[in-house]
Short mmCIF file of C-alpha atoms in Angstrom, two decimals:
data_model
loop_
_atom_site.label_atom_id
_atom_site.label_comp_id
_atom_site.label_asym_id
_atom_site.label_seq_id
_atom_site.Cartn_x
_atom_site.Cartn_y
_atom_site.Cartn_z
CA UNK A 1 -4.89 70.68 -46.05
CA UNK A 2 -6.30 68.71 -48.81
CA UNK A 3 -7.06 64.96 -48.69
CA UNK A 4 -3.67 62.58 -49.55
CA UNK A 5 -1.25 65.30 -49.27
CA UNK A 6 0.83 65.31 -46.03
CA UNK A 7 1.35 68.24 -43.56
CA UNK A 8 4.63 69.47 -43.15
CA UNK A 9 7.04 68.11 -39.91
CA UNK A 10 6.71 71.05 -38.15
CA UNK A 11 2.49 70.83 -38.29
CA UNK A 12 2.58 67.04 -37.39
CA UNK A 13 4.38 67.89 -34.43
CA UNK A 14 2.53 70.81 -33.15
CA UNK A 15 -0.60 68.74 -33.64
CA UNK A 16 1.00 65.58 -31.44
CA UNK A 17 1.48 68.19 -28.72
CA UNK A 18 -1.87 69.48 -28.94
CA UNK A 19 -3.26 65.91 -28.14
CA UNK A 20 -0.92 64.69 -26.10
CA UNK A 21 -1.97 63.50 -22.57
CA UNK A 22 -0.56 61.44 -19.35
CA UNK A 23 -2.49 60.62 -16.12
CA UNK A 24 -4.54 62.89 -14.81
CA UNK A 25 -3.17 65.79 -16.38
CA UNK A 26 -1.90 67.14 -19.52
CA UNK A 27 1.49 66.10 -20.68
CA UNK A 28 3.48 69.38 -21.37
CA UNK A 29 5.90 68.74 -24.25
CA UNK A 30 8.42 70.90 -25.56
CA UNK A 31 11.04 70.47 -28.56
CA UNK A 32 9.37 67.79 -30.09
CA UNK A 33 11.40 68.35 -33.37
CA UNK A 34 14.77 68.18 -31.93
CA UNK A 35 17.04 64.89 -31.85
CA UNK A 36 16.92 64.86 -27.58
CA UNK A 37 13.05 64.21 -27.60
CA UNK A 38 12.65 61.08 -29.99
CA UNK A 39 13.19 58.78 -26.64
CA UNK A 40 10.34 60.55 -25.13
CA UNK A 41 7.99 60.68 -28.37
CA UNK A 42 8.65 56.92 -28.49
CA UNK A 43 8.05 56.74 -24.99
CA UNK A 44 4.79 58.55 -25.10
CA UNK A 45 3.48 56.56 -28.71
CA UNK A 46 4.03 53.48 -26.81
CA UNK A 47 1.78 54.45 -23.76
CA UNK A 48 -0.48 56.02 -25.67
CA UNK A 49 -0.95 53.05 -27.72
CA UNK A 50 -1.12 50.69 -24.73
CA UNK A 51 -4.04 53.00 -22.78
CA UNK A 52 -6.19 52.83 -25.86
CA UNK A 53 -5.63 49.01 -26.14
CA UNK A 54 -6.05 48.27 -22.57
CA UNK A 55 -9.83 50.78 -23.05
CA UNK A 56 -11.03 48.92 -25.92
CA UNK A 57 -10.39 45.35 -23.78
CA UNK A 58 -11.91 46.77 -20.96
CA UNK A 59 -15.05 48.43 -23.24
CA UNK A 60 -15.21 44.91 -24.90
CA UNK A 61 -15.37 42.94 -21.42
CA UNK A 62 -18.15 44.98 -20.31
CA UNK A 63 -20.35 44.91 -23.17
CA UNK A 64 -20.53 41.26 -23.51
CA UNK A 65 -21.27 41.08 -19.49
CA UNK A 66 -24.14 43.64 -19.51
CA UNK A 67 -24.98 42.12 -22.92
CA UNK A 68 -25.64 38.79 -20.92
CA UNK A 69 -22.91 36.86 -23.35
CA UNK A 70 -19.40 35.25 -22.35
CA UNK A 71 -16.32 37.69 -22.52
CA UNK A 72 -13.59 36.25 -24.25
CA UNK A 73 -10.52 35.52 -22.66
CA UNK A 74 -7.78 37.24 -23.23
CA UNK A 75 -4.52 34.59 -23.56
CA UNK A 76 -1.16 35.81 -23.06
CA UNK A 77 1.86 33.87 -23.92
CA UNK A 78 4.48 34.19 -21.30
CA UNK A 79 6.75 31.37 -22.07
CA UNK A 80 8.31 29.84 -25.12
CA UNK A 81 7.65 26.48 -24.45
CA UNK A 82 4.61 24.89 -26.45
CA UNK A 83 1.43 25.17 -24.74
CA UNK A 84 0.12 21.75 -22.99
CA UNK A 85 -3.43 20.69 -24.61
CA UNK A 86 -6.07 22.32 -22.56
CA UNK A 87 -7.75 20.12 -19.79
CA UNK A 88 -11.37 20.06 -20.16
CA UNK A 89 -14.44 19.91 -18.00
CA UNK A 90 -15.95 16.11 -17.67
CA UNK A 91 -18.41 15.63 -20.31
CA UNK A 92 -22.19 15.47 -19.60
CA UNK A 93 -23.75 12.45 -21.17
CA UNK A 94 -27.52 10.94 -20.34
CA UNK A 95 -28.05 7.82 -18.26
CA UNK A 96 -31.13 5.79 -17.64
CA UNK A 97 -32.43 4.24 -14.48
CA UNK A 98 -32.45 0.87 -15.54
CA UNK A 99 -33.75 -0.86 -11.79
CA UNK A 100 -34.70 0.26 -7.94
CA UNK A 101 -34.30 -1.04 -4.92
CA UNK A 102 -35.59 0.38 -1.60
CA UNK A 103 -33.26 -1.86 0.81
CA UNK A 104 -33.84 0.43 4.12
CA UNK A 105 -36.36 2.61 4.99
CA UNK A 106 -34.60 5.89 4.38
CA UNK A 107 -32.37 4.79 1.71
CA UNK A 108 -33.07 3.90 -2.46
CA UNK A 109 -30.29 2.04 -4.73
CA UNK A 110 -30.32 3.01 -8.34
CA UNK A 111 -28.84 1.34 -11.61
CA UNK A 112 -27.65 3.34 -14.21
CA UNK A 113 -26.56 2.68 -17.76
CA UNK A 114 -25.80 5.23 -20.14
CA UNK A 115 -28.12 6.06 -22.78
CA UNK A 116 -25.90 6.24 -25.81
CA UNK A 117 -24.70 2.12 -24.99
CA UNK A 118 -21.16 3.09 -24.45
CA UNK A 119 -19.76 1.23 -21.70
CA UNK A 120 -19.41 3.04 -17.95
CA UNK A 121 -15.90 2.65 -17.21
CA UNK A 122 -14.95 3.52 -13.77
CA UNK A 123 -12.30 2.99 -11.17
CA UNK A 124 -13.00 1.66 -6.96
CA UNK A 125 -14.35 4.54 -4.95
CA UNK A 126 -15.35 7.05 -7.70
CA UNK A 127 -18.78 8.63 -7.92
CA UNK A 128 -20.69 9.83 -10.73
CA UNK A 129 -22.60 13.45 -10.55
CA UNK A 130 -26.10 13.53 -11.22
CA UNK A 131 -27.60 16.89 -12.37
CA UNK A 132 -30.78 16.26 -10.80
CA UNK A 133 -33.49 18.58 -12.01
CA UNK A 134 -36.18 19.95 -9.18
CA UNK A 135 -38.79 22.20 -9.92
CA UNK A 136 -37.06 23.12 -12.74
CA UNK A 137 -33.66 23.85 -11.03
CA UNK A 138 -30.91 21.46 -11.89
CA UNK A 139 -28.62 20.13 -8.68
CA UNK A 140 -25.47 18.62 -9.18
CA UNK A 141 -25.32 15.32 -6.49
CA UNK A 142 -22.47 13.19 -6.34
CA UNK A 143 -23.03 9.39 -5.50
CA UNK A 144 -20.87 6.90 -4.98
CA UNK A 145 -20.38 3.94 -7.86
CA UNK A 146 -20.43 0.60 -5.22
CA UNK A 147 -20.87 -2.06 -8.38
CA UNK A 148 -17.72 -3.30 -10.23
CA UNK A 149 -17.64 -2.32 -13.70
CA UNK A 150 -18.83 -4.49 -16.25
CA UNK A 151 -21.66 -5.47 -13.42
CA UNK A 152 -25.06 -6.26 -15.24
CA UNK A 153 -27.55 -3.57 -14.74
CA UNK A 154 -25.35 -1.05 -14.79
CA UNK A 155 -23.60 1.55 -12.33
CA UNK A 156 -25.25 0.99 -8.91
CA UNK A 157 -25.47 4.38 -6.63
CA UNK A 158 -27.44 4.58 -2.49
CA UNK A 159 -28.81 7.62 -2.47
CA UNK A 160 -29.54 8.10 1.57
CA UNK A 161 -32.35 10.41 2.69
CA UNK A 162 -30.99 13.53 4.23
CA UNK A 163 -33.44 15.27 6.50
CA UNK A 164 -34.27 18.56 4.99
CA UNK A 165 -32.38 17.59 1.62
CA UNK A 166 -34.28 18.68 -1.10
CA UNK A 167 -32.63 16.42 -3.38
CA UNK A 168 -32.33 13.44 -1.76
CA UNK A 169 -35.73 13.39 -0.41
CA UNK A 170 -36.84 13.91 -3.84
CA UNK A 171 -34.94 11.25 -5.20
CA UNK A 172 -36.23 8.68 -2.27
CA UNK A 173 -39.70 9.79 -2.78
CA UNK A 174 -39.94 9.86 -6.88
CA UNK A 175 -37.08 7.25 -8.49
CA UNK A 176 -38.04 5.04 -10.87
CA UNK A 177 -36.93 2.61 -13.73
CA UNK A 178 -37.05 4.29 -17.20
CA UNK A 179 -36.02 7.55 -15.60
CA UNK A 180 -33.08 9.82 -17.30
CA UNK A 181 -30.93 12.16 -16.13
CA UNK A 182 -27.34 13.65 -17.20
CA UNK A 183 -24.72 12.98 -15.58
CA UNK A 184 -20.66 13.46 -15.48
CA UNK A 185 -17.79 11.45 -14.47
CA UNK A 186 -17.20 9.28 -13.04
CA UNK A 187 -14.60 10.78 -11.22
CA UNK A 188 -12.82 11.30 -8.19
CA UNK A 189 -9.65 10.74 -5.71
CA UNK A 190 -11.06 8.44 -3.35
CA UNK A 191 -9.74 5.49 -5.20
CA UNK A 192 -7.67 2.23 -4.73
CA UNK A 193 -6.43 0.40 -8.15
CA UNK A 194 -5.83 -2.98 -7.26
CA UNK A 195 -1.91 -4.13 -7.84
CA UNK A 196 -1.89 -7.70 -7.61
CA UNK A 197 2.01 -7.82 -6.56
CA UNK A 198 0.76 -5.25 -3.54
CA UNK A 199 0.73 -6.94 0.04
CA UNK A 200 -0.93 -4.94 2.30
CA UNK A 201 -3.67 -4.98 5.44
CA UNK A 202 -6.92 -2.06 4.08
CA UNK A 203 -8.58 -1.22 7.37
CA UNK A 204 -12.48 0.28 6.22
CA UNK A 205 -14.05 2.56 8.06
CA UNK A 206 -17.51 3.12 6.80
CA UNK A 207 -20.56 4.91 8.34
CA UNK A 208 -23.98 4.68 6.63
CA UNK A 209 -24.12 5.55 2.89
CA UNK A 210 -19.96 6.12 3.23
CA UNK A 211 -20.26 1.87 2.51
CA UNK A 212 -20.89 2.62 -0.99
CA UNK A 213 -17.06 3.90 -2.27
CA UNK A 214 -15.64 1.02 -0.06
CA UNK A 215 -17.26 -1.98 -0.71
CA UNK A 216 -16.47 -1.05 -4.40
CA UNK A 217 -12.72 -1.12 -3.25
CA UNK A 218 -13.38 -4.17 -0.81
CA UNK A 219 -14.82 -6.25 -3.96
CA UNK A 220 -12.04 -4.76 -6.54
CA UNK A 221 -9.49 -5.60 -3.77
CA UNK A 222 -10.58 -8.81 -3.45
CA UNK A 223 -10.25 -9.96 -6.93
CA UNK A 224 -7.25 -7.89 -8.35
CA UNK A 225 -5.09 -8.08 -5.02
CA UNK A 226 -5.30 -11.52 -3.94
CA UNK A 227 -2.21 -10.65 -1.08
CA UNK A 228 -3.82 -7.95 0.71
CA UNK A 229 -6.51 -8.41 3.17
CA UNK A 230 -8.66 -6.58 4.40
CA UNK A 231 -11.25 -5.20 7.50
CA UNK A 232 -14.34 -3.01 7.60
CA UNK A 233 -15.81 -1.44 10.25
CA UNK A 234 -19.18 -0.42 9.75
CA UNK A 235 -21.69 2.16 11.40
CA UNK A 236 -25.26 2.83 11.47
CA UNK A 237 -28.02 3.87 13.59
CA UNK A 238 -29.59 -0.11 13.73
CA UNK A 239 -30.02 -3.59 11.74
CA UNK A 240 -32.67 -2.16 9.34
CA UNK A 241 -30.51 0.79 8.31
CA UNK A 242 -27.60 -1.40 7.18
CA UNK A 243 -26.88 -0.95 3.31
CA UNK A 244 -25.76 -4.19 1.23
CA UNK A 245 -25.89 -6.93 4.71
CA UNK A 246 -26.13 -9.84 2.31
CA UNK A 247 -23.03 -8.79 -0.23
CA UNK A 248 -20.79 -8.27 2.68
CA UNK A 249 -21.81 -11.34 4.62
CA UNK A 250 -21.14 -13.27 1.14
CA UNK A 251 -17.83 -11.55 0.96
CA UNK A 252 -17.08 -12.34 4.53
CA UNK A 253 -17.99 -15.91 4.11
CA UNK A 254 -16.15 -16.25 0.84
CA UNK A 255 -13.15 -14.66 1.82
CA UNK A 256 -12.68 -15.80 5.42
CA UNK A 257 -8.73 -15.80 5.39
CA UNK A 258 -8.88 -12.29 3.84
CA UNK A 259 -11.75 -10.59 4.92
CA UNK A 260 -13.45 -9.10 8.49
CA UNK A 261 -16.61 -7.24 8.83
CA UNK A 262 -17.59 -5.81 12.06
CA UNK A 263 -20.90 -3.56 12.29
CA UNK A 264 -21.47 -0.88 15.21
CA UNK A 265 -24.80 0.13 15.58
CA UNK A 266 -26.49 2.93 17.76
CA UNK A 267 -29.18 -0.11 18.99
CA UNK A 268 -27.63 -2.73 19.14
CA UNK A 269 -29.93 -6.09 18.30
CA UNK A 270 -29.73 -9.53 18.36
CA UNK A 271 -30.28 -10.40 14.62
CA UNK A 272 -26.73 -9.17 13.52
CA UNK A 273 -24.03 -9.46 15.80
CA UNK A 274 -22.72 -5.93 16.31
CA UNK A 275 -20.54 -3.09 18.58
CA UNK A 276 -22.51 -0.80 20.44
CA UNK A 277 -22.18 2.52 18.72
CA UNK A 278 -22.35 5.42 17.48
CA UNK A 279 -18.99 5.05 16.27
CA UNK A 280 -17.15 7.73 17.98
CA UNK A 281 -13.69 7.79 19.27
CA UNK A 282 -14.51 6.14 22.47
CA UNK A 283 -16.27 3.28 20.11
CA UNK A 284 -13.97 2.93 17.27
CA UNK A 285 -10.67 2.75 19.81
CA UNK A 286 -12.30 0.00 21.49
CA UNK A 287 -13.37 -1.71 18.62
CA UNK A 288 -9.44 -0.84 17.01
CA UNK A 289 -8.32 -2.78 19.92
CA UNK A 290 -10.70 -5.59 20.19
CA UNK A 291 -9.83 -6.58 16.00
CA UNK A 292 -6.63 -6.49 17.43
CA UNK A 293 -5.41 -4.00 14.61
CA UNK A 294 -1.72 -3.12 14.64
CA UNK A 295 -0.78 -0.05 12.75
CA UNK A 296 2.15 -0.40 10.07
CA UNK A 297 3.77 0.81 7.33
CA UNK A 298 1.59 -1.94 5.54
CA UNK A 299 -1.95 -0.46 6.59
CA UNK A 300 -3.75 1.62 4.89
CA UNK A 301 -6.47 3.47 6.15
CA UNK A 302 -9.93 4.06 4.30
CA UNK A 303 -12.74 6.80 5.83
CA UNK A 304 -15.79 7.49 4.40
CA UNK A 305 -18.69 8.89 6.08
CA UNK A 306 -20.80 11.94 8.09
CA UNK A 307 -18.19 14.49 9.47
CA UNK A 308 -19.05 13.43 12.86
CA UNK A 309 -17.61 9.92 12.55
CA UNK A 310 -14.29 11.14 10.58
CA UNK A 311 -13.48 13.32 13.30
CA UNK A 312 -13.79 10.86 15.34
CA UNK A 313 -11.41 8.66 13.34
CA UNK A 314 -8.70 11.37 12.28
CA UNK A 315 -8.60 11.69 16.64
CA UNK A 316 -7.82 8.32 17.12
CA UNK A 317 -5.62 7.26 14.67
CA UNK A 318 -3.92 10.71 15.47
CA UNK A 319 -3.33 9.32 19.00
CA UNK A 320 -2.21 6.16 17.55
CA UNK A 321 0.19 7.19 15.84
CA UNK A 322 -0.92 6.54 12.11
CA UNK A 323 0.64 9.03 9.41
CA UNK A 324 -1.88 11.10 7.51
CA UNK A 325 -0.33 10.09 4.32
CA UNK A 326 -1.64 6.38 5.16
CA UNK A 327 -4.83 7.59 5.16
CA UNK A 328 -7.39 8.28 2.40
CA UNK A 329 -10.61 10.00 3.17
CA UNK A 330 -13.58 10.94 1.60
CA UNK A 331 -16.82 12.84 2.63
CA UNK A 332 -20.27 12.60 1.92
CA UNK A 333 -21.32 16.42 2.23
CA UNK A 334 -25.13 18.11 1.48
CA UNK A 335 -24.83 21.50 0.01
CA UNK A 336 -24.54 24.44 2.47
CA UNK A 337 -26.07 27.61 2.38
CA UNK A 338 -24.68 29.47 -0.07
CA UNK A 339 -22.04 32.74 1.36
CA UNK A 340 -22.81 36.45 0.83
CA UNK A 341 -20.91 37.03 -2.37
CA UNK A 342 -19.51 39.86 -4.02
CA UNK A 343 -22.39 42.96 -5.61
CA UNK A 344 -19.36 44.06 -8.14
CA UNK A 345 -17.70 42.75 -10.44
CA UNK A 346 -14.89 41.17 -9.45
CA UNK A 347 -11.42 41.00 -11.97
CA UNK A 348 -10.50 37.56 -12.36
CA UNK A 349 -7.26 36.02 -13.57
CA UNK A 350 -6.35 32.20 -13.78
CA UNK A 351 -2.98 31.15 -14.57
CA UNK A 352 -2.11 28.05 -16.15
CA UNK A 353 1.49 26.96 -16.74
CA UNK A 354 2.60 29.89 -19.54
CA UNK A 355 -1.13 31.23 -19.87
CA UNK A 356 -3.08 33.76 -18.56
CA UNK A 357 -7.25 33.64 -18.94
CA UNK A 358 -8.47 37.45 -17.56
CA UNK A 359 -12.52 37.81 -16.89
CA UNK A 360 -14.92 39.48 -14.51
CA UNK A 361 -16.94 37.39 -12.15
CA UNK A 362 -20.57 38.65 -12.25
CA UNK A 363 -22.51 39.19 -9.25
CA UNK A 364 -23.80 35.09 -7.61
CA UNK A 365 -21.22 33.66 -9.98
CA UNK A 366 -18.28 31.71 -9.04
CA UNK A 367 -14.73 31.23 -9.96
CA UNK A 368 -15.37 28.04 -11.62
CA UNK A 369 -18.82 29.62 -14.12
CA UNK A 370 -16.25 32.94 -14.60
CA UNK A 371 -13.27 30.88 -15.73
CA UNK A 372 -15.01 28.09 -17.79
CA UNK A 373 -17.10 30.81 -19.49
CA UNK A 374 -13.65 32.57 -20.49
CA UNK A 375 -12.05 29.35 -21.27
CA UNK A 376 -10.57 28.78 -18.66
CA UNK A 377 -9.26 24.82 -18.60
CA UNK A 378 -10.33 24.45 -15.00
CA UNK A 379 -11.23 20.58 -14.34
CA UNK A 380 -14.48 20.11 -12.28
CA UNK A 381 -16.98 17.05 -11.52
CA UNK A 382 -19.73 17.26 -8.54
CA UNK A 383 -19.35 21.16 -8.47
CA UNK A 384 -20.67 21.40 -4.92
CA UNK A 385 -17.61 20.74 -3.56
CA UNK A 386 -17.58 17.89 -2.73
CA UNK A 387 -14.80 16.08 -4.92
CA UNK A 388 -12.04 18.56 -4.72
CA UNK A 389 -11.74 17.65 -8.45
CA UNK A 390 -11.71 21.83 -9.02
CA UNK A 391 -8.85 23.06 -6.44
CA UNK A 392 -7.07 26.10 -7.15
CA UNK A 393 -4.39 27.92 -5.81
CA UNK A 394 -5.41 31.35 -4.52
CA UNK A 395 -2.32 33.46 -5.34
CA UNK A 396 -3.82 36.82 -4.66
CA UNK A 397 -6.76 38.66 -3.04
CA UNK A 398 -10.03 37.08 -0.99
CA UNK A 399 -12.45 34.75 -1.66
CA UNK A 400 -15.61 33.73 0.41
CA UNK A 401 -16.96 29.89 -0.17
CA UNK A 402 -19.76 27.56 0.74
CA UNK A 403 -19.27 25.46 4.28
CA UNK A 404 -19.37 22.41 4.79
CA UNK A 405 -17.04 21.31 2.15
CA UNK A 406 -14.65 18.59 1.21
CA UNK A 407 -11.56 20.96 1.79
CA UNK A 408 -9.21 19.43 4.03
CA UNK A 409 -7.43 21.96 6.33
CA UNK A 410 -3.91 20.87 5.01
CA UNK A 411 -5.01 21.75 1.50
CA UNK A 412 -7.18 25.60 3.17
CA UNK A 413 -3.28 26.10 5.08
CA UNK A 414 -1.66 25.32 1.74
CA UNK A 415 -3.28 28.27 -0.02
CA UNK A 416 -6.19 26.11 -1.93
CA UNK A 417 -9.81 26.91 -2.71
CA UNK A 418 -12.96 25.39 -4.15
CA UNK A 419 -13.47 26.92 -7.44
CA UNK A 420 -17.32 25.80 -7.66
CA UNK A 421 -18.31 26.98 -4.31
CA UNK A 422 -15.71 30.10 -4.06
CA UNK A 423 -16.64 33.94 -4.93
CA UNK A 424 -14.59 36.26 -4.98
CA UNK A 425 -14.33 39.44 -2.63
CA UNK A 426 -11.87 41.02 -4.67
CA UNK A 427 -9.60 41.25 -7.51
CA UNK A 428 -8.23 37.28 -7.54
CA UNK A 429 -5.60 35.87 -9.58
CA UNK A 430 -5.36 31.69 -9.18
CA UNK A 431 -3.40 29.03 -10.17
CA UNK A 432 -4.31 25.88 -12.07
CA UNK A 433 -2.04 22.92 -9.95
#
């Protein structure tokens, strides 16, 4: 037939039949001409056409992961309401170590100011993340802001000595002014905004490095909620490893009417008067009952510190009565070994409101580096999970993540993961909250 001239009805349709095919087998199709069979040459153009879509997607999505690039997303509208403006990920920006102070012996305090000038806002009990580079590996850290903003200096941060922690060892060992690192946030959940119409009794329960968060909120309490009052109970292995004695005595002494501190240390000495720890739940009911601390609807409850001590806490104020939603927790967690993940790829959909974002997650990648790098609007900070700022719901299939982390088992029964420290076993589909 020659070029531009069209083949008769008849041809085209013999020609469709030839090249016709369903499944796994060859679609047998008779009558193609007559009136009955335009449903099922519709029908068959329609599947036809959505097979050869769905093969290029699939073609595309592999070359760009074998080709070492980002797959694009691909964004289905499901609903006819106007989409909401993407969240993003925290920015990174570049702050400089602007003093040090080595108060105890396995503990450094470090100022930071961002580079750029620009102010560091921040709320009480939120931490910034450090990417903290190693040997040439960057590790995210997340560390506690305990200064008020607009404090000279800058953003103060402890960073406690972990044994075996490769980061914080580093850190102890190597800090100095003039230093820079980037950073993101601050951010977090572990935060009290002062209300000064708000009456109401804070009981702080603190254990070594966990100060930092709540002496922020003690000192923004303090000024901003002039009703409320407040007491701290404080752990730590002895008098030398106590972070920031002289700020809360001067708090303490400033605030008498408003304001209790009681330490509990592991050995005990004479130069600061103190409980006899560690502070587990034999220790902290006895000190509970000693302060004389009633629980009602007026208290709220504020836990930070090593997993040991929290358990501790969560078991007596369980006994006691105290509602979980009166308490507010947060935990200072190292990284854990990371889980066997997945030696496929692994289909990946997130779902957010009316959208749909559909990727592969490569072998040693997680949810949250899969989703982001198909634009994904998944919200994360520390990204060791450790703020919970990246929680998904898992709506289908298996995931395996990193232990410890800051998952609470409310939020694991409720059908939540970790994006930054989950991989998936299988297909997954999740759901941005």
């Amino acid at each position: 037939m020659p070029d531009g001239v069209e083949a008769p009805r008849s041809e085209r349709v013999r020609s469709v039949k030839r090249r016709l095919t369903l499944g796994s087998g060859i679609a047998t199709v008779s009558n193609m001409a007559s009136p009955r069979s335009a449903p099922l040459r519709s029908r068959l153009v329609r599947l036809v056409t959505e097979r050869v879509a769905a093969a290029r997607r699939d073609l595309a999505m592999l070359r760009h992961t074998f080709g070492g690039t980002a797959p694009p997303p691909l964004v289905t509208r499901t609903s006819p309401r106007a989409w909401p403006a993407p969240r993003r990920p925290l920015p990174v920006r570049s702050v400089e170590v602007t003093a040090v102070e080595r108060p105890t012996p396995d503990a450094v305090v470090a100022y930071l100011a961002p580079v750029d000038g620009a102010p560091l806002t921040h709320r009480p009990g939120e931490f910034l993340t450090l990417l903290v580079p190693v040997d040439g590996v960057e590790h995210p850290r997340a560390y506690s802001i305990w200064t008020a903003a607009g404090d000279p200096g800058g953003a103060g941060v402890a960073i406690k000595r972990v044994a075996g922690g490769l980061v914080s060892n580093h850190l102890n060992d190597t800090l100095a002014p003039g230093q820079r690192f980037a950073a993101r946030g601050p951010s977090g959940s572990f935060v009290v905004t002062p209300d000064a119409e708000r009456r109401r009794h804070y009981v702080l329960l603190a254990g070594g490095s966990g100060i930092t968060p709540l002496l922020a909120i003690l000192r923004a309490g303090l000024s901003g909620e002039p009703r409320s009052r407040f007491t701290l109970l404080y752990g730590n292995r002895g008098v030398a490893h106590v972070l920031f004695p002289d700020v809360l005595d001067r708090l303490a002494g400033e605030h008498a009417d408003r304001v209790v501190v009681r330490h509990v240390l592991d050995e005990p000495s004479d130069a600061l008067p103190c409980g006899r720890g560690p502070l587990g739940a034999e220790a902290l009911g006895a000190e509970l009952d000693g302060l004389e601390i009633a629980d009602d609807a007026d208290t709220t409850w504020l836990l930070c510190g090593p997993a040991p001590m929290l358990a501790a806490a969560h078991e007596v104020l369980d006994a006691r009565g105290v509602a979980p939603e009166r308490r507010l927790e947060e935990r200072f967690r190292s990284p854990a070994q990371q889980v066997v993940g997945p030696t496929t790829l692994q289909p990946l959909t997130v779902r957010d409101g009316g959208r749909l974002f559909e990727t592969v997650v490569a072998p040693g990648q997680t949810l949250l580096e899969a989703g982001v790098a198909a634009g994904a609007p998944l919200r994360f900070s520390c990204a060791m999970g450790g703020c919970a700022a990246c929680r998904v719901r898992l709506v289908s299939g298996q995931v395996a993540m990193d232990e410890p982390n800051c998952l609470s088992p409310v939020e694991a029964a409720a059908g939540l993961v970790l994006a930054c420290v989950a991989r998936p076993l299988t297909p997954v589909v999740v759901e941005v909250p």
